[in-house]
Amino acid sequence: MRLKTALATALILLAALGCARTTGADPNTRAGAGTGPNSGAGVAAAPPQTAPASPRTDAARGAAQADLASYFKPYRAGSFVLYDLKRGTYVRHNEQRTRQRFSPFSTFKIPNSLIGLESGVITDAEFTMKWDEKKYPAHRRDTLPFSSWWQDQTLRTAFRRSALWYYRELALRVGHARMKEYVSRLRYGNADASGPVDSFWLGDSLRISSEEQVEFLTRLYREELPVSKRSVAIVKEIMTLEETPGYRLSGKTGGGPLGEGRFLGWFVGYAETKENTYVFATQIEGPTYLSIRDERIAVTKRILAGLGYIRS
């Protein structure tokens, strides 16, 4: 039993490595910290699923394309999909991969936050949970963002620091039955929350494609999800990563192991300008967590600037 527990803990921490974020600012308040999976049970050795195209995706499939290959040359693999809310068009790189489902890792903190609010487990962005050191032992105290985890957290700080223990505890309080119901109601990816309630989004049963990430975030942005406007407003607010005179960038990072020598990095969200809003999902692969940690946000901003949507 001790051996099984130790093995499960080790896998969880390995997945958590894919969750820290960073783009050169304080890791406790920046975009990257949004990837803190806690449990990696089920390192994604299973073949990726292919998601069916949504009607919205099919309707704009032939529109707005661009050659983005040069942005992805430094990475082993990657994809990008962007939806232009005003024009109803898409920009894609590696379209086949954008329809493959992978573990969401810490990008699931977006729906997990909504579920916590809707279920009443948490009340607002300042809802505090006490850190239980015995239940969630500290590790990597000298490394960000992990060093910022080991203290009491609010929903706001847990999201920005990607504090995995907070979201595992949130999921446990929601409970398996309610969690499965909410994930299904939100139509998030394959909507499979059959894995352990505190880790099914970390290389386990839940899978989502880049196209589905964009479709989900579009419904979130347009307030089309079956949740209250209050919950949506709170989640949108804590998702804000960067505000400049020309744009506002909101989103969440995520990451974790796909297998030996393969690490997946997610960055999903939207960029708002005075004229338009662009919903995106970026995905890159690298040999280690550090190889993708900062790059998932950086390459997204390079693409958005290269397309003329934001000014770098």
PDB file of N, CA and C in Angstrom, residues 107-185:
ATOM      1  N   THR A 107      -5.243  23.785 -17.371  1.00  0.00           N
ATOM      2  CA  THR A 107      -6.253  24.629 -18.031  1.00  0.00           C
ATOM      3  C   THR A 107      -7.647  24.282 -17.501  1.00  0.00           C
ATOM      4  N   PHE A 108      -7.781  23.111 -16.866  1.00  0.00           N
ATOM      5  CA  PHE A 108      -9.071  22.736 -16.270  1.00  0.00           C
ATOM      6  C   PHE A 108      -9.408  23.613 -15.066  1.00  0.00           C
ATOM      7  N   LYS A 109      -8.450  24.390 -14.585  1.00  0.00           N
ATOM      8  CA  LYS A 109      -8.761  25.287 -13.476  1.00  0.00           C
ATOM      9  C   LYS A 109      -9.841  26.310 -13.863  1.00  0.00           C
ATOM     10  N   ILE A 110     -10.020  26.552 -15.151  1.00  0.00           N
ATOM     11  CA  ILE A 110     -11.080  27.474 -15.576  1.00  0.00           C
ATOM     12  C   ILE A 110     -12.451  26.873 -15.273  1.00  0.00           C
ATOM     13  N   PRO A 111     -12.807  25.693 -15.836  1.00  0.00           N
ATOM     14  CA  PRO A 111     -14.102  25.117 -15.467  1.00  0.00           C
ATOM     15  C   PRO A 111     -14.181  24.695 -14.007  1.00  0.00           C
ATOM     16  N   ASN A 112     -13.045  24.283 -13.432  1.00  0.00           N
ATOM     17  CA  ASN A 112     -13.062  23.881 -12.029  1.00  0.00           C
ATOM     18  C   ASN A 112     -13.459  25.049 -11.133  1.00  0.00           C
ATOM     19  N   SER A 113     -12.998  26.254 -11.482  1.00  0.00           N
ATOM     20  CA  SER A 113     -13.389  27.442 -10.722  1.00  0.00           C
ATOM     21  C   SER A 113     -14.889  27.707 -10.854  1.00  0.00           C
ATOM     22  N   LEU A 114     -15.397  27.591 -12.087  1.00  0.00           N
ATOM     23  CA  LEU A 114     -16.836  27.775 -12.302  1.00  0.00           C
ATOM     24  C   LEU A 114     -17.638  26.770 -11.487  1.00  0.00           C
ATOM     25  N   ILE A 115     -17.188  25.526 -11.488  1.00  0.00           N
ATOM     26  CA  ILE A 115     -17.905  24.468 -10.771  1.00  0.00           C
ATOM     27  C   ILE A 115     -17.889  24.728  -9.272  1.00  0.00           C
ATOM     28  N   GLY A 116     -16.744  25.169  -8.754  1.00  0.00           N
ATOM     29  CA  GLY A 116     -16.667  25.493  -7.333  1.00  0.00           C
ATOM     30  C   GLY A 116     -17.634  26.590  -6.950  1.00  0.00           C
ATOM     31  N   LEU A 117     -17.737  27.606  -7.784  1.00  0.00           N
ATOM     32  CA  LEU A 117     -18.650  28.722  -7.514  1.00  0.00           C
ATOM     33  C   LEU A 117     -20.111  28.302  -7.650  1.00  0.00           C
ATOM     34  N   GLU A 118     -20.420  27.591  -8.722  1.00  0.00           N
ATOM     35  CA  GLU A 118     -21.814  27.190  -8.960  1.00  0.00           C
ATOM     36  C   GLU A 118     -22.318  26.207  -7.917  1.00  0.00           C
ATOM     37  N   SER A 119     -21.442  25.347  -7.425  1.00  0.00           N
ATOM     38  CA  SER A 119     -21.847  24.348  -6.430  1.00  0.00           C
ATOM     39  C   SER A 119     -21.956  24.943  -5.030  1.00  0.00           C
ATOM     40  N   GLY A 120     -21.396  26.141  -4.843  1.00  0.00           N
ATOM     41  CA  GLY A 120     -21.416  26.768  -3.525  1.00  0.00           C
ATOM     42  C   GLY A 120     -20.267  26.340  -2.633  1.00  0.00           C
ATOM     43  N   VAL A 121     -19.363  25.513  -3.159  1.00  0.00           N
ATOM     44  CA  VAL A 121     -18.200  25.092  -2.380  1.00  0.00           C
ATOM     45  C   VAL A 121     -17.308  26.297  -2.074  1.00  0.00           C
ATOM     46  N   ILE A 122     -17.196  27.210  -3.032  1.00  0.00           N
ATOM     47  CA  ILE A 122     -16.508  28.473  -2.804  1.00  0.00           C
ATOM     48  C   ILE A 122     -17.490  29.596  -3.123  1.00  0.00           C
ATOM     49  N   THR A 123     -17.307  30.744  -2.484  1.00  0.00           N
ATOM     50  CA  THR A 123     -18.298  31.804  -2.606  1.00  0.00           C
ATOM     51  C   THR A 123     -17.884  32.935  -3.539  1.00  0.00           C
ATOM     52  N   ASP A 124     -16.584  33.205  -3.607  1.00  0.00           N
ATOM     53  CA  ASP A 124     -16.120  34.324  -4.425  1.00  0.00           C
ATOM     54  C   ASP A 124     -14.617  34.195  -4.639  1.00  0.00           C
ATOM     55  N   ALA A 125     -14.032  35.198  -5.285  1.00  0.00           N
ATOM     56  CA  ALA A 125     -12.604  35.135  -5.622  1.00  0.00           C
ATOM     57  C   ALA A 125     -11.718  35.171  -4.385  1.00  0.00           C
ATOM     58  N   GLU A 126     -12.251  35.648  -3.256  1.00  0.00           N
ATOM     59  CA  GLU A 126     -11.447  35.747  -2.039  1.00  0.00           C
ATOM     60  C   GLU A 126     -11.690  34.587  -1.071  1.00  0.00           C
ATOM     61  N   PHE A 127     -12.393  33.561  -1.539  1.00  0.00           N
ATOM     62  CA  PHE A 127     -12.673  32.423  -0.662  1.00  0.00           C
ATOM     63  C   PHE A 127     -11.359  31.722  -0.309  1.00  0.00           C
ATOM     64  N   THR A 128     -11.105  31.607   0.988  1.00  0.00           N
ATOM     65  CA  THR A 128      -9.827  31.082   1.469  1.00  0.00           C
ATOM     66  C   THR A 128      -9.937  29.626   1.912  1.00  0.00           C
ATOM     67  N   MET A 129      -8.936  28.843   1.528  1.00  0.00           N
ATOM     68  CA  MET A 129      -8.781  27.489   2.052  1.00  0.00           C
ATOM     69  C   MET A 129      -7.465  27.434   2.824  1.00  0.00           C
ATOM     70  N   LYS A 130      -7.508  26.781   3.971  1.00  0.00           N
ATOM     71  CA  LYS A 130      -6.322  26.626   4.798  1.00  0.00           C
ATOM     72  C   LYS A 130      -5.462  25.488   4.250  1.00  0.00           C
ATOM     73  N   TRP A 131      -4.193  25.755   4.130  1.00  0.00           N
ATOM     74  CA  TRP A 131      -3.282  24.711   3.656  1.00  0.00           C
ATOM     75  C   TRP A 131      -3.039  23.684   4.761  1.00  0.00           C
ATOM     76  N   ASP A 132      -3.276  22.421   4.430  1.00  0.00           N
ATOM     77  CA  ASP A 132      -3.061  21.306   5.346  1.00  0.00           C
ATOM     78  C   ASP A 132      -1.752  20.623   4.932  1.00  0.00           C
ATOM     79  N   GLU A 133      -0.693  20.887   5.668  1.00  0.00           N
ATOM     80  CA  GLU A 133       0.627  20.379   5.288  1.00  0.00           C
ATOM     81  C   GLU A 133       0.702  18.859   5.331  1.00  0.00           C
ATOM     82  N   LYS A 134      -0.057  18.233   6.222  1.00  0.00           N
ATOM     83  CA  LYS A 134      -0.032  16.773   6.291  1.00  0.00           C
ATOM     84  C   LYS A 134      -0.736  16.147   5.089  1.00  0.00           C
ATOM     85  N   LYS A 135      -1.831  16.760   4.669  1.00  0.00           N
ATOM     86  CA  LYS A 135      -2.593  16.233   3.535  1.00  0.00           C
ATOM     87  C   LYS A 135      -1.913  16.559   2.213  1.00  0.00           C
ATOM     88  N   TYR A 136      -1.304  17.735   2.126  1.00  0.00           N
ATOM     89  CA  TYR A 136      -0.647  18.176   0.897  1.00  0.00           C
ATOM     90  C   TYR A 136       0.788  18.602   1.222  1.00  0.00           C
ATOM     91  N   PRO A 137       1.680  17.627   1.378  1.00  0.00           N
ATOM     92  CA  PRO A 137       3.063  17.925   1.776  1.00  0.00           C
ATOM     93  C   PRO A 137       3.753  18.854   0.771  1.00  0.00           C
ATOM     94  N   ALA A 138       4.560  19.750   1.300  1.00  0.00           N
ATOM     95  CA  ALA A 138       5.279  20.708   0.456  1.00  0.00           C
ATOM     96  C   ALA A 138       6.420  20.020  -0.278  1.00  0.00           C
ATOM     97  N   HIS A 139       6.734  20.557  -1.445  1.00  0.00           N
ATOM     98  CA  HIS A 139       7.899  20.107  -2.205  1.00  0.00           C
ATOM     99  C   HIS A 139       8.439  21.302  -2.970  1.00  0.00           C
ATOM    100  N   ARG A 140       9.680  21.245  -3.332  1.00  0.00           N
ATOM    101  CA  ARG A 140      10.331  22.313  -4.093  1.00  0.00           C
ATOM    102  C   ARG A 140      10.073  23.698  -3.504  1.00  0.00           C
ATOM    103  N   ARG A 141      10.334  23.836  -2.236  1.00  0.00           N
ATOM    104  CA  ARG A 141      10.094  25.098  -1.553  1.00  0.00           C
ATOM    105  C   ARG A 141      10.945  26.243  -2.096  1.00  0.00           C
ATOM    106  N   ASP A 142      12.032  25.912  -2.782  1.00  0.00           N
ATOM    107  CA  ASP A 142      12.922  26.951  -3.288  1.00  0.00           C
ATOM    108  C   ASP A 142      12.685  27.257  -4.765  1.00  0.00           C
ATOM    109  N   THR A 143      11.626  26.704  -5.347  1.00  0.00           N
ATOM    110  CA  THR A 143      11.373  26.882  -6.772  1.00  0.00           C
ATOM    111  C   THR A 143       9.984  27.457  -7.010  1.00  0.00           C
ATOM    112  N   LEU A 144       9.909  28.517  -7.784  1.00  0.00           N
ATOM    113  CA  LEU A 144       8.621  29.077  -8.184  1.00  0.00           C
ATOM    114  C   LEU A 144       8.044  28.262  -9.329  1.00  0.00           C
ATOM    115  N   PRO A 145       6.742  28.117  -9.419  1.00  0.00           N
ATOM    116  CA  PRO A 145       5.741  28.679  -8.507  1.00  0.00           C
ATOM    117  C   PRO A 145       5.476  27.822  -7.288  1.00  0.00           C
ATOM    118  N   PHE A 146       6.134  26.659  -7.185  1.00  0.00           N
ATOM    119  CA  PHE A 146       5.826  25.740  -6.089  1.00  0.00           C
ATOM    120  C   PHE A 146       6.034  26.391  -4.728  1.00  0.00           C
ATOM    121  N   SER A 147       7.050  27.244  -4.608  1.00  0.00           N
ATOM    122  CA  SER A 147       7.321  27.888  -3.322  1.00  0.00           C
ATOM    123  C   SER A 147       6.184  28.788  -2.868  1.00  0.00           C
ATOM    124  N   SER A 148       5.339  29.200  -3.803  1.00  0.00           N
ATOM    125  CA  SER A 148       4.203  30.065  -3.432  1.00  0.00           C
ATOM    126  C   SER A 148       2.942  29.271  -3.119  1.00  0.00           C
ATOM    127  N   TRP A 149       3.011  27.953  -3.245  1.00  0.00           N
ATOM    128  CA  TRP A 149       1.831  27.128  -2.981  1.00  0.00           C
ATOM    129  C   TRP A 149       1.584  26.910  -1.493  1.00  0.00           C
ATOM    130  N   TRP A 150       2.669  26.822  -0.722  1.00  0.00           N
ATOM    131  CA  TRP A 150       2.581  26.247   0.625  1.00  0.00           C
ATOM    132  C   TRP A 150       2.181  27.283   1.663  1.00  0.00           C
ATOM    133  N   GLN A 151       0.944  27.718   1.514  1.00  0.00           N
ATOM    134  CA  GLN A 151       0.335  28.691   2.412  1.00  0.00           C
ATOM    135  C   GLN A 151      -1.159  28.689   2.132  1.00  0.00           C
ATOM    136  N   ASP A 152      -1.926  29.350   2.969  1.00  0.00           N
ATOM    137  CA  ASP A 152      -3.354  29.477   2.702  1.00  0.00           C
ATOM    138  C   ASP A 152      -3.542  30.204   1.376  1.00  0.00           C
ATOM    139  N   GLN A 153      -4.588  29.828   0.625  1.00  0.00           N
ATOM    140  CA  GLN A 153      -4.833  30.409  -0.690  1.00  0.00           C
ATOM    141  C   GLN A 153      -6.285  30.841  -0.821  1.00  0.00           C
ATOM    142  N   THR A 154      -6.488  31.899  -1.598  1.00  0.00           N
ATOM    143  CA  THR A 154      -7.831  32.262  -2.045  1.00  0.00           C
ATOM    144  C   THR A 154      -8.011  31.689  -3.447  1.00  0.00           C
ATOM    145  N   LEU A 155      -9.230  31.734  -3.958  1.00  0.00           N
ATOM    146  CA  LEU A 155      -9.447  31.291  -5.333  1.00  0.00           C
ATOM    147  C   LEU A 155      -8.558  32.097  -6.279  1.00  0.00           C
ATOM    148  N   ARG A 156      -8.473  33.390  -6.048  1.00  0.00           N
ATOM    149  CA  ARG A 156      -7.683  34.264  -6.915  1.00  0.00           C
ATOM    150  C   ARG A 156      -6.196  33.868  -6.913  1.00  0.00           C
ATOM    151  N   THR A 157      -5.623  33.713  -5.718  1.00  0.00           N
ATOM    152  CA  THR A 157      -4.194  33.391  -5.659  1.00  0.00           C
ATOM    153  C   THR A 157      -3.929  31.974  -6.150  1.00  0.00           C
ATOM    154  N   ALA A 158      -4.846  31.048  -5.846  1.00  0.00           N
ATOM    155  CA  ALA A 158      -4.654  29.662  -6.281  1.00  0.00           C
ATOM    156  C   ALA A 158      -4.675  29.560  -7.800  1.00  0.00           C
ATOM    157  N   PHE A 159      -5.533  30.348  -8.449  1.00  0.00           N
ATOM    158  CA  PHE A 159      -5.604  30.337  -9.904  1.00  0.00           C
ATOM    159  C   PHE A 159      -4.326  30.910 -10.496  1.00  0.00           C
ATOM    160  N   ARG A 160      -3.896  32.048  -9.989  1.00  0.00           N
ATOM    161  CA  ARG A 160      -2.729  32.710 -10.556  1.00  0.00           C
ATOM    162  C   ARG A 160      -1.428  31.976 -10.244  1.00  0.00           C
ATOM    163  N   ARG A 161      -1.373  31.333  -9.099  1.00  0.00           N
ATOM    164  CA  ARG A 161      -0.174  30.582  -8.731  1.00  0.00           C
ATOM    165  C   ARG A 161      -0.266  29.128  -9.175  1.00  0.00           C
ATOM    166  N   SER A 162      -1.423  28.761  -9.708  1.00  0.00           N
ATOM    167  CA  SER A 162      -1.699  27.392 -10.097  1.00  0.00           C
ATOM    168  C   SER A 162      -1.456  26.429  -8.956  1.00  0.00           C
ATOM    169  N   ALA A 163      -1.948  26.795  -7.782  1.00  0.00           N
ATOM    170  CA  ALA A 163      -1.765  25.977  -6.585  1.00  0.00           C
ATOM    171  C   ALA A 163      -2.641  24.738  -6.673  1.00  0.00           C
ATOM    172  N   LEU A 164      -2.023  23.646  -6.982  1.00  0.00           N
ATOM    173  CA  LEU A 164      -2.770  22.421  -7.249  1.00  0.00           C
ATOM    174  C   LEU A 164      -3.575  21.926  -6.058  1.00  0.00           C
ATOM    175  N   TRP A 165      -2.974  22.012  -4.867  1.00  0.00           N
ATOM    176  CA  TRP A 165      -3.670  21.455  -3.709  1.00  0.00           C
ATOM    177  C   TRP A 165      -5.038  22.118  -3.512  1.00  0.00           C
ATOM    178  N   TYR A 166      -5.146  23.418  -3.797  1.00  0.00           N
ATOM    179  CA  TYR A 166      -6.416  24.138  -3.627  1.00  0.00           C
ATOM    180  C   TYR A 166      -7.478  23.534  -4.530  1.00  0.00           C
ATOM    181  N   TYR A 167      -7.133  23.254  -5.772  1.00  0.00           N
ATOM    182  CA  TYR A 167      -8.111  22.735  -6.719  1.00  0.00           C
ATOM    183  C   TYR A 167      -8.412  21.253  -6.500  1.00  0.00           C
ATOM    184  N   ARG A 168      -7.460  20.521  -5.955  1.00  0.00           N
ATOM    185  CA  ARG A 168      -7.759  19.136  -5.574  1.00  0.00           C
ATOM    186  C   ARG A 168      -8.761  19.137  -4.420  1.00  0.00           C
ATOM    187  N   GLU A 169      -8.529  20.022  -3.455  1.00  0.00           N
ATOM    188  CA  GLU A 169      -9.438  20.114  -2.310  1.00  0.00           C
ATOM    189  C   GLU A 169     -10.815  20.596  -2.755  1.00  0.00           C
ATOM    190  N   LEU A 170     -10.846  21.558  -3.663  1.00  0.00           N
ATOM    191  CA  LEU A 170     -12.116  22.043  -4.197  1.00  0.00           C
ATOM    192  C   LEU A 170     -12.906  20.889  -4.814  1.00  0.00           C
ATOM    193  N   ALA A 171     -12.219  20.090  -5.639  1.00  0.00           N
ATOM    194  CA  ALA A 171     -12.885  18.974  -6.309  1.00  0.00           C
ATOM    195  C   ALA A 171     -13.395  17.939  -5.308  1.00  0.00           C
ATOM    196  N   LEU A 172     -12.623  17.672  -4.265  1.00  0.00           N
ATOM    197  CA  LEU A 172     -13.060  16.722  -3.246  1.00  0.00           C
ATOM    198  C   LEU A 172     -14.319  17.224  -2.551  1.00  0.00           C
ATOM    199  N   ARG A 173     -14.403  18.522  -2.305  1.00  0.00           N
ATOM    200  CA  ARG A 173     -15.572  19.084  -1.633  1.00  0.00           C
ATOM    201  C   ARG A 173     -16.798  19.090  -2.552  1.00  0.00           C
ATOM    202  N   VAL A 174     -16.574  19.283  -3.849  1.00  0.00           N
ATOM    203  CA  VAL A 174     -17.686  19.198  -4.800  1.00  0.00           C
ATOM    204  C   VAL A 174     -18.241  17.775  -4.810  1.00  0.00           C
ATOM    205  N   GLY A 175     -17.340  16.776  -4.802  1.00  0.00           N
ATOM    206  CA  GLY A 175     -17.757  15.382  -4.816  1.00  0.00           C
ATOM    207  C   GLY A 175     -17.869  14.829  -6.223  1.00  0.00           C
ATOM    208  N   HIS A 176     -17.704  13.513  -6.339  1.00  0.00           N
ATOM    209  CA  HIS A 176     -17.632  12.888  -7.657  1.00  0.00           C
ATOM    210  C   HIS A 176     -18.930  13.029  -8.445  1.00  0.00           C
ATOM    211  N   ALA A 177     -20.045  12.797  -7.803  1.00  0.00           N
ATOM    212  CA  ALA A 177     -21.320  12.824  -8.518  1.00  0.00           C
ATOM    213  C   ALA A 177     -21.606  14.207  -9.088  1.00  0.00           C
ATOM    214  N   ARG A 178     -21.453  15.225  -8.257  1.00  0.00           N
ATOM    215  CA  ARG A 178     -21.713  16.588  -8.744  1.00  0.00           C
ATOM    216  C   ARG A 178     -20.675  17.022  -9.777  1.00  0.00           C
ATOM    217  N   MET A 179     -19.426  16.623  -9.569  1.00  0.00           N
ATOM    218  CA  MET A 179     -18.385  17.007 -10.516  1.00  0.00           C
ATOM    219  C   MET A 179     -18.670  16.425 -11.895  1.00  0.00           C
ATOM    220  N   LYS A 180     -19.044  15.154 -11.954  1.00  0.00           N
ATOM    221  CA  LYS A 180     -19.366  14.526 -13.238  1.00  0.00           C
ATOM    222  C   LYS A 180     -20.546  15.220 -13.906  1.00  0.00           C
ATOM    223  N   GLU A 181     -21.531  15.595 -13.106  1.00  0.00           N
ATOM    224  CA  GLU A 181     -22.711  16.280 -13.648  1.00  0.00           C
ATOM    225  C   GLU A 181     -22.326  17.637 -14.247  1.00  0.00           C
ATOM    226  N   TYR A 182     -21.508  18.397 -13.535  1.00  0.00           N
ATOM    227  CA  TYR A 182     -21.120  19.722 -14.025  1.00  0.00           C
ATOM    228  C   TYR A 182     -20.248  19.634 -15.275  1.00  0.00           C
ATOM    229  N   VAL A 183     -19.281  18.722 -15.291  1.00  0.00           N
ATOM    230  CA  VAL A 183     -18.410  18.586 -16.458  1.00  0.00           C
ATOM    231  C   VAL A 183     -19.226  18.211 -17.690  1.00  0.00           C
ATOM    232  N   SER A 184     -20.206  17.337 -17.498  1.00  0.00           N
ATOM    233  CA  SER A 184     -21.085  16.959 -18.606  1.00  0.00           C
ATOM    234  C   SER A 184     -21.934  18.142 -19.057  1.00  0.00           C
ATOM    235  N   ARG A 185     -22.476  18.884 -18.093  1.00  0.00           N
ATOM    236  CA  ARG A 185     -23.329  20.022 -18.424  1.00  0.00           C
ATOM    237  C   ARG A 185     -22.552  21.108 -19.173  1.00  0.00           C
TER     238      ARG A 185
END
